[in-house]
Coordinates of C-alpha atoms in Angstrom, one line a residue:
Chain J
M1 CA 29.3 -12.6 20.4
E2 CA 30.9 -10.4 23.1
E3 CA 29.4 -7.0 22.0
I4 CA 26.5 -5.6 20.3
K5 CA 25.4 -2.2 19.0
V6 CA 21.7 -1.7 18.9
F7 CA 19.1 0.9 17.8
C8 CA 16.5 1.5 20.5
P9 CA 13.4 3.0 19.0
A10 CA 11.3 5.9 20.4
T11 CA 7.7 4.8 20.9
I12 CA 4.2 6.4 21.1
A13 CA 2.2 5.1 23.9
N14 CA -1.6 5.3 24.4
V15 CA -2.2 6.2 20.8
S16 CA -5.5 8.2 21.6
C17 CA -8.1 5.6 22.7
G18 CA -5.6 3.1 24.0
F19 CA -4.6 4.6 27.3
D20 CA -2.2 2.3 29.1
V21 CA -2.6 -0.5 26.7
L22 CA -1.5 0.4 23.1
G23 CA 1.8 1.6 21.8
L24 CA 3.8 1.8 18.5
A25 CA 7.5 1.9 17.7
L26 CA 9.2 4.5 15.5
D27 CA 12.0 4.2 13.0
A28 CA 13.4 7.7 12.7
V29 CA 14.2 8.4 16.2
G30 CA 15.9 6.3 18.9
D31 CA 18.9 5.9 21.1
V32 CA 22.1 3.9 20.1
M33 CA 23.5 1.6 22.7
I34 CA 26.6 -0.6 22.9
V35 CA 26.4 -3.5 25.4
R36 CA 29.3 -5.8 25.9
K37 CA 29.9 -8.8 28.2
T38 CA 32.3 -8.6 31.1
A39 CA 33.8 -11.2 33.4
K40 CA 32.8 -9.0 36.3
K41 CA 29.3 -9.7 37.7
G42 CA 26.7 -6.8 37.4
I43 CA 26.0 -4.0 35.2
K44 CA 28.2 -1.0 34.7
I45 CA 27.2 2.1 32.7
T46 CA 30.4 3.3 31.3
N47 CA 29.4 6.2 29.3
I48 CA 26.3 8.3 28.5
I49 CA 26.5 11.0 25.7
G50 CA 23.6 13.3 24.6
Q51 CA 22.0 13.7 28.0
D52 CA 22.9 14.2 31.5
L53 CA 21.7 11.0 33.2
P54 CA 22.9 9.0 36.1
L55 CA 25.7 6.5 35.5
A56 CA 25.0 4.7 38.8
T57 CA 23.4 1.3 37.8
E58 CA 20.6 1.5 40.4
K59 CA 19.6 5.0 39.3
N60 CA 19.7 4.3 35.6
V61 CA 16.6 2.7 33.8
A62 CA 18.9 0.6 31.6
G63 CA 20.9 -0.5 34.5
V64 CA 17.8 -1.4 36.6
A65 CA 16.3 -3.3 33.7
G66 CA 19.5 -5.1 33.1
L67 CA 19.7 -6.1 36.8
A68 CA 16.2 -7.6 36.5
L69 CA 17.4 -9.7 33.6
L70 CA 20.6 -10.8 35.4
E71 CA 18.6 -11.8 38.4
K72 CA 16.7 -14.4 36.4
S73 CA 19.8 -15.5 34.4
D74 CA 22.4 -18.2 35.2
Y75 CA 25.0 -16.2 33.4
S76 CA 27.9 -15.7 35.8
G77 CA 29.4 -12.6 34.3
G78 CA 28.2 -9.0 33.8
F79 CA 27.6 -6.2 31.1
E80 CA 29.0 -2.8 30.3
I81 CA 26.7 -0.5 28.6
E82 CA 27.4 2.7 26.6
I83 CA 24.4 4.9 25.7
D84 CA 24.1 7.5 23.0
K85 CA 21.0 9.1 24.3
R86 CA 19.2 10.7 21.4
I87 CA 15.7 10.7 22.7
K88 CA 15.1 13.6 25.2
P89 CA 13.8 12.4 28.7
G90 CA 10.4 13.8 29.3
S91 CA 9.5 14.2 25.6
G92 CA 6.6 11.6 25.8
I93 CA 8.1 9.3 23.1
G94 CA 9.4 6.6 25.4
S95 CA 12.9 7.9 26.3
S96 CA 13.3 5.7 29.3
A97 CA 11.6 2.7 27.6
A98 CA 14.1 2.9 24.8
S99 CA 17.0 2.6 27.2
S100 CA 15.4 -0.2 29.3
S101 CA 14.3 -2.2 26.2
G102 CA 17.6 -1.8 24.3
A103 CA 19.6 -2.9 27.3
V104 CA 17.6 -6.1 27.9
W105 CA 17.2 -7.0 24.2
A106 CA 21.0 -6.6 23.7
M107 CA 21.9 -8.6 26.7
N108 CA 19.5 -11.4 25.6
E109 CA 21.3 -11.5 22.2
L110 CA 24.7 -11.7 23.8
L111 CA 23.4 -14.5 26.0
G112 CA 22.0 -16.5 23.1
Q113 CA 18.4 -15.5 23.5
P114 CA 17.5 -17.4 26.7
F115 CA 14.5 -15.1 27.3
S116 CA 11.2 -14.6 25.4
N117 CA 10.0 -11.1 24.3
L118 CA 7.5 -11.3 27.0
E119 CA 10.1 -11.8 29.7
L120 CA 12.3 -9.0 28.1
V121 CA 9.1 -6.8 28.5
Q122 CA 8.9 -7.7 32.2
F123 CA 12.6 -6.9 32.8
A124 CA 12.3 -3.5 30.9
M125 CA 9.2 -2.6 32.9
Q126 CA 11.5 -2.4 36.0
G127 CA 13.2 0.5 34.2
E128 CA 9.8 2.1 33.6
K129 CA 9.0 1.8 37.3
L130 CA 12.2 3.6 38.2
A131 CA 11.4 6.4 35.8
S132 CA 7.8 7.0 36.6
Q133 CA 6.9 4.9 39.7
V134 CA 4.5 2.8 37.5
A135 CA 5.8 -0.3 35.8
H136 CA 3.8 0.4 32.6
A137 CA 4.3 -1.7 29.5
D138 CA 2.8 0.4 26.7
N139 CA 6.2 1.8 25.6
V140 CA 8.5 -1.1 26.2
A141 CA 6.1 -3.6 24.6
P142 CA 6.4 -2.0 21.1
A143 CA 10.1 -1.2 21.6
I144 CA 10.7 -4.9 22.1
Y145 CA 8.2 -6.5 19.8
G146 CA 8.0 -3.8 17.2
G147 CA 4.9 -2.4 15.4
F148 CA 1.7 -1.9 17.3
T149 CA 1.3 -3.8 20.5
L150 CA -1.7 -4.2 22.8
V151 CA -1.2 -4.9 26.5
R152 CA -4.4 -6.9 26.9
S153 CA -3.7 -7.5 30.7
Y154 CA -1.1 -6.6 33.2
N155 CA -1.8 -9.3 35.6
P156 CA -0.9 -11.8 34.1
L157 CA 1.1 -9.8 31.6
D158 CA -0.4 -10.5 28.1
I159 CA 1.0 -8.7 25.1
V160 CA -0.6 -9.0 21.6
S161 CA 1.1 -8.0 18.4
I162 CA -1.1 -6.0 16.0
P163 CA -0.4 -5.8 12.4
T164 CA 0.9 -2.5 10.9
P165 CA -0.6 -1.3 7.7
D166 CA 2.2 -0.8 5.1
E167 CA 1.6 2.9 4.4
L168 CA 1.1 4.1 7.9
F169 CA 3.5 7.0 9.0
A170 CA 3.8 8.9 12.1
T171 CA 4.6 12.7 12.6
V172 CA 5.6 13.6 16.2
I173 CA 6.3 17.1 17.3
H174 CA 8.0 17.8 20.7
P175 CA 7.5 21.2 22.1
Q176 CA 10.5 22.1 24.2
I177 CA 8.9 21.9 27.6
E178 CA 9.3 19.0 30.0
I179 CA 6.3 17.1 31.6
K180 CA 7.3 14.4 33.9
T181 CA 5.2 11.1 33.4
S182 CA 4.8 11.0 37.1
D183 CA 3.3 14.6 37.1
S184 CA 1.1 14.0 34.2
R185 CA -0.4 11.0 35.8
K186 CA -1.2 12.9 38.9
I187 CA -3.7 15.2 37.2
L188 CA -5.7 12.3 35.7
K189 CA -9.2 11.6 37.1
T190 CA -9.4 8.3 38.8
K191 CA -12.9 7.7 37.6
L192 CA -14.9 8.0 34.4
T193 CA -18.4 7.8 33.4
L194 CA -19.8 4.5 31.9
E195 CA -20.7 6.5 28.9
T196 CA -17.1 7.7 28.4
G197 CA -15.9 4.2 28.9
I198 CA -18.2 2.8 26.2
R199 CA -16.9 5.5 23.7
Q200 CA -13.4 4.6 24.6
W201 CA -13.6 0.8 24.2
G202 CA -15.7 1.3 21.0
N203 CA -12.9 3.5 19.6
L204 CA -10.1 1.1 20.7
G205 CA -12.0 -1.8 19.0
G206 CA -12.3 0.3 15.9
L207 CA -8.6 1.2 15.8
I208 CA -7.6 -2.5 16.2
A209 CA -10.0 -3.6 13.5
G210 CA -8.7 -0.7 11.3
L211 CA -5.1 -1.9 11.8
F212 CA -6.1 -5.5 10.9
Q213 CA -8.1 -4.3 7.8
E214 CA -5.7 -1.7 6.7
D215 CA -8.7 0.5 6.7
Y216 CA -7.0 4.0 7.1
E217 CA -10.4 5.8 7.4
L218 CA -11.5 3.6 10.2
I219 CA -8.1 4.1 11.9
G220 CA -8.6 7.9 11.5
R221 CA -12.2 7.8 12.9
S222 CA -11.1 5.7 15.9
L223 CA -8.2 8.1 16.9
E224 CA -10.4 9.7 19.7
D225 CA -9.6 10.0 23.4
H226 CA -12.4 11.1 25.7
V227 CA -10.7 10.0 28.8
V228 CA -7.2 11.4 29.0
E229 CA -6.9 14.1 26.2
P230 CA -9.4 16.4 27.5
I231 CA -7.3 16.8 30.8
R232 CA -3.8 16.4 29.7
S233 CA -4.0 18.5 26.5
I234 CA -4.3 21.5 28.8
L235 CA -0.7 21.1 29.8
I236 CA 0.4 21.2 26.1
P237 CA 0.8 24.6 24.5
G238 CA -1.2 25.0 21.2
F239 CA -2.6 21.4 21.3
D240 CA -5.8 22.2 19.6
D241 CA -4.1 24.2 16.9
I242 CA -1.6 21.5 16.2
T243 CA -4.2 18.8 16.0
S244 CA -6.7 20.7 13.9
G245 CA -3.8 21.8 11.5
A246 CA -2.7 18.2 11.2
K247 CA -6.1 17.1 10.2
Q248 CA -6.4 19.9 7.7
A249 CA -3.1 18.9 6.3
G250 CA -4.5 15.3 5.7
A251 CA -3.6 13.3 8.9
L252 CA -5.9 10.4 9.7
G253 CA -6.1 11.7 13.3
S254 CA -3.7 12.7 16.1
G255 CA -3.4 12.7 19.9
I256 CA -1.0 13.0 22.8
S257 CA 2.1 10.9 22.5
G258 CA 2.4 9.0 25.9
S259 CA 2.0 11.5 28.7
G260 CA 3.1 14.3 26.5
P261 CA 4.1 16.9 25.7
S262 CA 4.8 15.4 22.3
I263 CA 1.9 15.2 20.0
F264 CA 1.6 12.6 17.2
A265 CA -0.4 12.3 14.1
L266 CA -0.8 9.2 11.8
S267 CA -1.1 9.6 8.1
Q268 CA -1.4 7.3 5.1
G269 CA 1.8 7.8 3.1
E270 CA 5.0 9.7 3.7
V271 CA 4.1 12.6 1.6
T272 CA 1.0 13.4 3.8
A273 CA 3.0 12.8 7.0
E274 CA 5.6 15.4 5.7
K275 CA 2.8 17.9 4.9
V276 CA 1.4 17.3 8.5
A277 CA 5.0 18.0 9.8
E278 CA 5.0 21.2 7.9
A279 CA 1.6 22.3 9.3
M280 CA 2.8 21.5 12.8
H281 CA 6.1 23.4 12.2
Q282 CA 4.1 26.5 11.1
T283 CA 1.8 26.4 14.1
Y284 CA 4.5 26.3 16.7
K285 CA 6.6 28.7 14.7
S286 CA 3.7 31.3 14.7
I287 CA 3.1 31.0 18.4
G288 CA 6.8 31.0 19.1
I289 CA 7.4 27.6 20.7
D290 CA 10.8 25.7 20.0
F291 CA 10.3 22.1 19.0
D292 CA 11.8 18.9 17.5
I293 CA 9.8 17.2 14.8
H294 CA 10.1 13.7 13.4
V295 CA 8.4 11.9 10.5
S296 CA 8.7 8.1 10.8
K297 CA 7.4 4.9 9.3
V298 CA 6.2 2.6 12.0
N299 CA 9.1 0.4 12.9
T300 CA 7.8 -3.2 12.8
Q301 CA 11.0 -4.7 14.1
G302 CA 11.6 -2.9 17.5
V303 CA 15.1 -2.8 18.9
K304 CA 17.4 -3.9 16.3
P305 CA 21.3 -4.7 15.8
L306 CA 23.1 -1.8 14.0
Chain C
M1 CA -41.5 -9.6 -5.0
E2 CA -44.6 -9.1 -3.0
E3 CA -43.9 -11.3 0.0
I4 CA -40.9 -12.6 1.8
K5 CA -40.4 -15.0 4.7
V6 CA -37.3 -14.5 6.8
F7 CA -35.3 -15.9 9.6
C8 CA -34.6 -13.3 12.2
P9 CA -31.5 -14.4 14.4
A10 CA -31.1 -14.2 18.2
T11 CA -28.1 -12.3 19.1
I12 CA -25.7 -12.1 21.9
A13 CA -24.9 -8.4 22.8
N14 CA -22.0 -7.2 24.9
V15 CA -20.0 -10.4 24.7
S16 CA -18.3 -9.8 28.1
C17 CA -15.8 -7.0 27.5
G18 CA -17.8 -5.2 24.8
F19 CA -20.6 -3.7 26.9
D20 CA -23.0 -1.7 24.5
V21 CA -20.6 -2.0 21.6
L22 CA -20.1 -5.7 20.6
G23 CA -22.6 -8.4 19.4
L24 CA -22.9 -11.6 17.5
A25 CA -25.8 -13.3 15.6
L26 CA -26.8 -17.0 16.2
D27 CA -28.0 -19.5 13.7
A28 CA -29.9 -22.1 15.8
V29 CA -32.5 -19.7 17.3
G30 CA -34.5 -17.0 15.8
D31 CA -37.9 -15.7 14.9
V32 CA -39.7 -16.4 11.6
M33 CA -41.4 -13.5 9.9
I34 CA -43.6 -13.1 6.8
V35 CA -43.7 -9.5 5.4
R36 CA -45.9 -8.6 2.5
K37 CA -46.6 -5.5 0.5
T38 CA -50.1 -3.9 0.8
A39 CA -51.7 -1.1 -1.3
K40 CA -52.7 0.5 2.1
K41 CA -50.2 2.7 3.6
G42 CA -48.7 2.0 7.0
I43 CA -47.8 -1.2 8.9
K44 CA -50.2 -3.8 10.1
I45 CA -49.2 -6.7 12.4
T46 CA -51.8 -9.3 11.2
N47 CA -50.7 -12.2 13.4
I48 CA -48.2 -13.1 16.1
I49 CA -47.9 -16.7 17.2
G50 CA -45.7 -18.1 20.1
Q51 CA -45.7 -15.1 22.4
D52 CA -48.4 -12.7 23.8
L53 CA -47.2 -9.5 22.2
P54 CA -49.1 -6.4 21.1
L55 CA -50.5 -6.2 17.6
A56 CA -50.9 -2.5 17.6
T57 CA -48.2 -1.1 15.3
E58 CA -47.1 1.6 17.5
K59 CA -46.7 -0.8 20.5
N60 CA -44.9 -3.5 18.6
V61 CA -41.1 -3.2 18.0
A62 CA -41.4 -4.5 14.3
G63 CA -44.1 -2.1 13.8
V64 CA -42.2 0.9 15.1
A65 CA -39.0 -0.1 13.2
G66 CA -41.1 -0.6 10.1
L67 CA -42.7 3.0 10.5
A68 CA -39.1 4.5 10.8
L69 CA -38.3 2.9 7.4
L70 CA -41.5 4.0 5.8
E71 CA -41.0 7.6 6.9
K72 CA -37.6 7.7 5.0
S73 CA -39.0 5.8 1.9
D74 CA -40.9 7.1 -1.2
Y75 CA -42.9 3.9 -1.3
S76 CA -46.5 4.8 -1.5
G77 CA -48.0 1.5 -0.1
G78 CA -47.6 -0.4 3.2
F79 CA -46.8 -3.7 4.7
E80 CA -48.4 -6.5 6.6
I81 CA -46.3 -8.6 9.0
E82 CA -46.9 -12.0 10.5
I83 CA -44.5 -13.0 13.3
D84 CA -43.7 -16.5 14.6
K85 CA -42.1 -15.4 17.7
R86 CA -39.6 -18.1 18.8
I87 CA -37.3 -16.1 20.9
K88 CA -38.8 -15.3 24.4
P89 CA -39.0 -11.7 25.3
G90 CA -36.7 -10.9 28.2
S91 CA -34.4 -13.8 27.6
G92 CA -31.4 -11.7 26.9
I93 CA -30.7 -12.9 23.3
G94 CA -32.1 -10.0 21.4
S95 CA -35.8 -10.9 21.2
S96 CA -36.8 -7.4 20.4
A97 CA -33.9 -6.9 18.0
A98 CA -34.9 -10.0 16.0
S99 CA -38.3 -8.6 15.2
S100 CA -37.1 -5.1 14.5
S101 CA -34.3 -6.1 12.3
G102 CA -36.3 -8.8 10.5
A103 CA -39.0 -6.4 9.8
V104 CA -36.8 -3.7 8.2
W105 CA -34.5 -6.2 6.4
A106 CA -37.6 -7.8 4.9
M107 CA -39.1 -4.5 3.8
N108 CA -35.8 -3.3 2.2
E109 CA -35.8 -6.5 0.1
L110 CA -39.3 -6.1 -1.0
L111 CA -38.5 -2.5 -2.0
G112 CA -35.4 -3.4 -4.0
Q113 CA -32.8 -2.6 -1.3
P114 CA -33.0 1.2 -1.4
F115 CA -31.5 1.3 2.2
S116 CA -27.9 0.4 3.4
N117 CA -27.3 -2.0 6.4
L118 CA -26.4 1.1 8.3
E119 CA -29.7 2.7 7.6
L120 CA -31.6 -0.5 8.5
V121 CA -29.8 -0.5 11.8
Q122 CA -30.9 3.0 12.4
F123 CA -34.6 1.9 11.7
A124 CA -34.3 -1.1 13.8
M125 CA -32.9 1.0 16.7
Q126 CA -36.3 2.7 17.0
G127 CA -37.8 -0.7 17.9
E128 CA -35.0 -1.1 20.5
K129 CA -35.9 2.2 22.0
L130 CA -39.6 1.1 22.3
A131 CA -38.5 -2.1 24.1
S132 CA -35.9 -0.7 26.6
Q133 CA -36.1 3.1 26.4
V134 CA -32.5 3.1 25.0
A135 CA -32.0 2.9 21.2
H136 CA -29.0 0.6 21.6
A137 CA -27.5 -1.0 18.4
D138 CA -25.5 -4.0 19.8
N139 CA -28.2 -6.5 19.0
V140 CA -29.7 -5.1 15.9
A141 CA -26.3 -4.5 14.2
P142 CA -25.2 -8.2 14.3
A143 CA -28.8 -9.3 13.4
I144 CA -28.6 -7.2 10.2
Y145 CA -24.9 -7.5 9.3
G146 CA -24.4 -11.0 10.6
G147 CA -21.2 -12.4 12.4
F148 CA -19.6 -10.1 15.0
T149 CA -20.2 -6.4 14.9
L150 CA -18.6 -3.5 16.7
V151 CA -20.6 -0.3 17.2
R152 CA -17.6 2.0 17.3
S153 CA -19.6 5.1 17.8
Y154 CA -23.3 6.0 18.3
N155 CA -22.9 9.6 17.2
P156 CA -22.4 9.3 14.3
L157 CA -23.4 5.7 14.1
D158 CA -20.4 3.7 12.9
I159 CA -20.5 -0.1 12.6
V160 CA -17.6 -2.3 11.9
S161 CA -18.0 -5.9 10.8
I162 CA -15.5 -8.1 12.6
P163 CA -14.5 -11.5 10.9
T164 CA -15.8 -14.8 12.5
P165 CA -13.4 -17.6 13.1
D166 CA -14.7 -20.7 11.3
E167 CA -14.8 -23.1 14.3
L168 CA -16.6 -20.7 16.8
F169 CA -19.6 -21.9 18.4
A170 CA -21.9 -20.5 21.1
T171 CA -23.8 -22.2 23.9
V172 CA -26.6 -20.2 25.4
I173 CA -28.6 -21.2 28.4
H174 CA -31.7 -19.3 29.3
P175 CA -32.9 -19.8 33.0
Q176 CA -36.7 -19.3 33.0
I177 CA -36.7 -16.1 34.8
E178 CA -37.4 -12.7 33.2
I179 CA -35.2 -9.7 33.6
K180 CA -36.3 -6.5 31.7
T181 CA -33.5 -4.7 29.9
S182 CA -34.7 -1.5 31.4
D183 CA -34.5 -2.9 34.9
S184 CA -31.0 -4.5 34.3
R185 CA -29.7 -1.1 33.1
K186 CA -30.9 0.7 36.3
I187 CA -28.7 -1.3 38.6
L188 CA -25.6 -0.6 36.6
K189 CA -23.1 1.9 38.2
T190 CA -22.9 5.1 36.2
K191 CA -19.1 5.4 37.0
L192 CA -16.1 3.1 36.8
T193 CA -12.5 3.5 38.0
L194 CA -9.8 4.3 35.3
E195 CA -8.1 1.0 36.3
T196 CA -11.2 -0.9 35.5
G197 CA -11.7 1.0 32.2
I198 CA -8.1 0.1 31.2
R199 CA -8.7 -3.6 31.8
Q200 CA -12.0 -3.4 29.9
W201 CA -10.6 -1.7 26.8
G202 CA -7.5 -4.0 27.0
N203 CA -9.8 -7.0 26.8
L204 CA -11.9 -5.6 24.1
G205 CA -8.8 -5.0 22.1
G206 CA -7.7 -8.6 22.7
L207 CA -11.1 -10.0 21.7
I208 CA -11.1 -8.0 18.4
A209 CA -7.5 -9.1 17.7
G210 CA -8.3 -12.7 18.5
L211 CA -11.3 -12.7 16.2
F212 CA -9.2 -11.4 13.3
Q213 CA -6.4 -13.8 14.0
E214 CA -8.5 -16.8 14.6
D215 CA -6.6 -17.1 18.0
Y216 CA -9.0 -19.0 20.1
E217 CA -6.9 -18.9 23.1
L218 CA -6.7 -15.2 23.0
I219 CA -10.4 -14.9 22.5
G220 CA -10.9 -17.0 25.6
R221 CA -8.5 -14.9 27.6
S222 CA -10.1 -11.7 26.5
L223 CA -13.7 -12.8 27.6
E224 CA -13.6 -10.9 30.8
D225 CA -15.9 -8.2 32.0
H226 CA -15.0 -6.2 35.1
V227 CA -17.6 -3.5 34.5
V228 CA -21.0 -5.0 34.2
E229 CA -20.8 -8.7 35.1
P230 CA -19.8 -8.3 38.8
I231 CA -23.2 -6.3 39.2
R232 CA -25.6 -8.0 36.8
S233 CA -24.6 -11.6 37.6
I234 CA -26.2 -11.3 41.0
L235 CA -29.5 -11.3 39.2
I236 CA -28.8 -14.6 37.6
P237 CA -29.2 -17.8 39.6
G238 CA -26.3 -20.1 39.7
F239 CA -24.2 -17.7 37.4
D240 CA -20.8 -18.7 38.9
D241 CA -21.5 -22.4 38.8
I242 CA -22.7 -22.2 35.2
T243 CA -19.6 -20.3 34.1
S244 CA -17.1 -22.4 36.0
G245 CA -18.7 -25.6 34.8
A246 CA -18.5 -24.3 31.3
K247 CA -14.9 -23.5 31.6
Q248 CA -14.2 -27.0 32.9
A249 CA -16.1 -28.5 29.9
G250 CA -13.7 -26.8 27.6
A251 CA -15.4 -23.3 26.8
L252 CA -13.0 -20.6 25.8
G253 CA -14.9 -18.2 28.1
S254 CA -18.4 -17.1 29.0
G255 CA -20.5 -14.2 30.1
I256 CA -23.9 -12.6 30.4
S257 CA -25.8 -12.5 27.2
G258 CA -27.1 -9.0 26.7
S259 CA -28.7 -7.9 29.9
G260 CA -29.4 -11.4 31.0
P261 CA -30.5 -13.7 32.3
S262 CA -29.2 -15.9 29.5
I263 CA -25.6 -16.9 29.9
F264 CA -23.4 -17.6 26.9
A265 CA -20.1 -19.5 26.4
L266 CA -18.0 -19.5 23.3
S267 CA -16.1 -22.7 22.4
Q268 CA -13.9 -23.9 19.5
G269 CA -15.8 -26.6 17.7
E270 CA -19.3 -28.0 17.9
V271 CA -18.3 -31.0 20.1
T272 CA -16.9 -28.8 22.9
A273 CA -19.9 -26.5 22.6
E274 CA -22.2 -29.5 23.2
K275 CA -20.1 -30.6 26.2
V276 CA -20.5 -27.1 27.5
A277 CA -24.2 -27.4 27.1
E278 CA -24.3 -30.7 29.0
A279 CA -22.4 -29.2 31.8
M280 CA -24.7 -26.1 31.9
H281 CA -27.8 -28.4 31.7
Q282 CA -26.5 -30.5 34.8
T283 CA -25.8 -27.4 36.8
Y284 CA -29.3 -26.0 36.5
K285 CA -30.8 -29.5 36.9
S286 CA -29.1 -30.0 40.1
I287 CA -30.2 -26.6 41.5
G288 CA -33.7 -27.1 40.0
I289 CA -34.0 -24.3 37.6
D290 CA -36.0 -24.6 34.4
F291 CA -34.1 -23.5 31.3
D292 CA -33.8 -23.4 27.5
I293 CA -30.4 -24.2 25.9
H294 CA -29.0 -23.6 22.5
V295 CA -25.9 -24.6 20.7
S296 CA -25.3 -22.6 17.6
K297 CA -22.6 -21.7 15.0
V298 CA -22.1 -18.0 14.7
N299 CA -24.6 -16.9 12.0
T300 CA -22.4 -14.7 9.6
Q301 CA -25.3 -13.7 7.4
G302 CA -27.8 -12.2 9.8
V303 CA -31.4 -11.9 8.8
K304 CA -31.9 -14.2 5.8
P305 CA -34.8 -15.4 3.4
L306 CA -36.3 -18.8 4.1

């Protein structure tokens, strides 16, 4: 195979109580990427449509992730990449992670899969580092593994796939304001009380158990974040109205997607997820904020060929 | 039924990364209790053997837990309790929880099970409050539900049963020094860094996933505690030698049982758990510390009739 076209999913990181460790992949929104082998060494980004992003390899997250892979590979050639960038940068649904993950996943396919998913995550994390100064894995892990993933440990990197209940749908609304991941990390407090910590790991445990047991009520009860949401939600217009409206419309729970400003809700069944979308829509319409909205099944496959 | 004799299991709370939320019940060590109905209202502790503990109802954890149950019951009579106290108070394997849980579980049986397990935990928590000033649930929950339990939330109280892998065995060693739960809580830091918090909920998520998947390696990797163990282990003689010796003998991982001084290790299979016991035995023998040691399957039933 000389060329491959892939779908690179948007992802929701943190998922309320799982700050920096939990993430899930989406099906309804993602980038499209074409990667092809070239005789010439190195990575060349030949075209980006949809967004104004740097073509220079060292300044592009897909380029940087790809270089990390090349460095560990005995492949003597290089790659060309075309990106149809459908996820808006700064939206909080893993825009940089989609490009980084898609690039390394596609290259691995073209090379006959010499690398494991864990290695691909490590390469893609270099793209995350370029985007936000922090090589976090909570978006790239679900983008590559699919479904829900837990980053149990960063050192050594240990990623655990968590099963996805069949009827779980996500609704994500993106108010048209931009928050940079690096900025939204700066406002976080560097300490928390032991009491808050206990609540957080209690909820994270409950969420993991709920996902394994397909216990939608438990998933809903566990979608609480007492560490980050109280601070970051201040940056997001109408946050409380959106989340309380989602709950009223039947959502199991909701929270900030990644570092925001997107807000996600999880629901049992597509019908409820659509009702939640309608409620979110009405809320932002009434306060006059422009937005994109997506309803999506959880994508259990991750990056996939098109 | 007028009288019941029950086994009241010892329990391991915290289980490394699950401070204040996780616990498991043991099979090989516990109290024995006889509870009988009486025409006279109230609770009377008629006999305690094995330990020197108060007979006065209001000063005894079983008495206080029983009174909490009676208060919510329409039963017009009372109960007599005899306790064969085989778990040493202050050992860190849920001595007070065994008595509190056993009392209310037995009373509920004699009354025809009017109360749910969740309600029984709430009654038993009153005994915990008497013992350590804090109405914690991480010992009484596994004592009543059996197996592993997660206290997802205290307010409202939300307890989640976590499945127990079939080959999971615990080894628990109790150095003959006493640490009061109230004292060992005092030395805890009231704050932690966000970075430490992230490691802790990553590990807790990994442990829950490992238990669901019967992934013994993942269980082992997740048995890390960066919050409490670095502080509390200072109070426990030979802690590092015991835990490194356990690991060398094949244990998946280890940690402080409850607030100590007992140390637990989890192993796959009884043979390994016995080897771990032998290694722990040798360590304490070589440094001249007296100890009790137990090897036990995880008790998936909790309090049970004898």
